[in-house]
Coordinates of C-alpha atoms and ligand atoms in Angstrom, one line a residue:
X1 CA 107.8 78.5 107.1
X2 CA 109.5 75.5 108.5
X3 CA 112.8 75.1 110.3
X4 CA 115.4 72.9 108.7
X5 CA 118.4 71.0 110.0
X6 CA 121.4 69.6 108.4
X7 CA 123.0 66.4 109.7
X8 CA 126.6 67.4 110.5
X9 CA 127.7 63.8 110.0
X10 CA 128.2 63.1 106.3
X11 CA 126.8 60.0 104.6
X12 CA 129.1 57.5 103.0
X13 CA 128.8 59.4 99.7
X14 CA 129.8 62.7 101.4
X15 CA 126.4 64.2 101.4
X16 CA 124.8 65.8 104.4
X17 CA 121.1 65.1 104.8
X18 CA 118.7 67.9 105.4
X19 CA 115.5 67.4 107.5
X20 CA 112.6 69.6 108.4
X21 CA 112.2 70.0 112.2
X22 CA 109.1 67.8 112.2
X23 CA 110.7 64.9 110.4
X24 CA 110.1 61.6 112.1
X25 CA 113.8 60.7 112.0
X26 CA 115.1 64.0 113.3
X27 CA 115.5 62.6 116.8
X28 CA 117.9 60.0 115.5
X29 CA 120.2 62.7 114.2
X30 CA 122.5 63.4 117.1
X31 CA 124.7 66.1 115.7
X32 CA 122.7 68.5 113.6
X33 CA 123.0 72.2 112.7
X34 CA 120.0 74.5 112.6
X35 CA 119.8 76.2 109.1
X36 CA 117.0 78.5 110.1
X37 CA 113.4 78.8 108.8
X38 CA 112.7 78.8 105.0
X39 CA 109.6 78.8 102.8
X40 CA 111.0 76.0 100.7
X41 CA 113.3 73.0 101.0
X42 CA 115.4 74.3 98.1
X43 CA 116.2 77.5 100.1
X44 CA 117.4 75.3 103.0
X45 CA 119.6 73.4 100.6
X46 CA 121.1 76.6 99.3
X47 CA 121.8 77.8 102.8
X48 CA 123.5 74.5 103.7
X49 CA 125.6 74.7 100.5
X50 CA 126.5 78.3 101.4
X51 CA 127.8 76.9 104.7
X52 CA 130.0 74.4 102.8
X53 CA 127.8 71.3 103.0
X54 CA 127.1 69.0 100.1
X55 CA 123.5 68.6 100.9
X56 CA 120.7 66.3 99.9
X57 CA 117.1 66.0 101.0
X58 CA 115.9 63.4 103.5
X59 CA 114.0 60.5 101.9
X60 CA 111.4 60.6 104.6
X61 CA 110.5 64.2 105.1
X62 CA 111.6 65.5 101.7
X63 CA 111.3 62.8 99.1
X64 CA 110.6 65.3 96.4
X65 CA 113.9 67.0 97.0
X66 CA 115.9 63.8 97.4
X67 CA 118.3 63.0 94.6
X68 CA 120.1 59.7 94.1
Ligands
ZN1 ZN1 113.9 63.8 107.4

């Protein structure tokens, strides 16, 4: 399992980007919330949405989950 974080600061389109803890850009995210550890990125997205975020995958660590 991997730990996932959601950027608490929304993008200009209102989406909050989700990263894995090992993402190369995670250090540039100053204000992030730990979502917990999940087996899949989709589960992390569901958790973020359960917490009220409109979530999208990070282009760097989760390109397969990123939607335009
Ligand atoms: Zn990332």
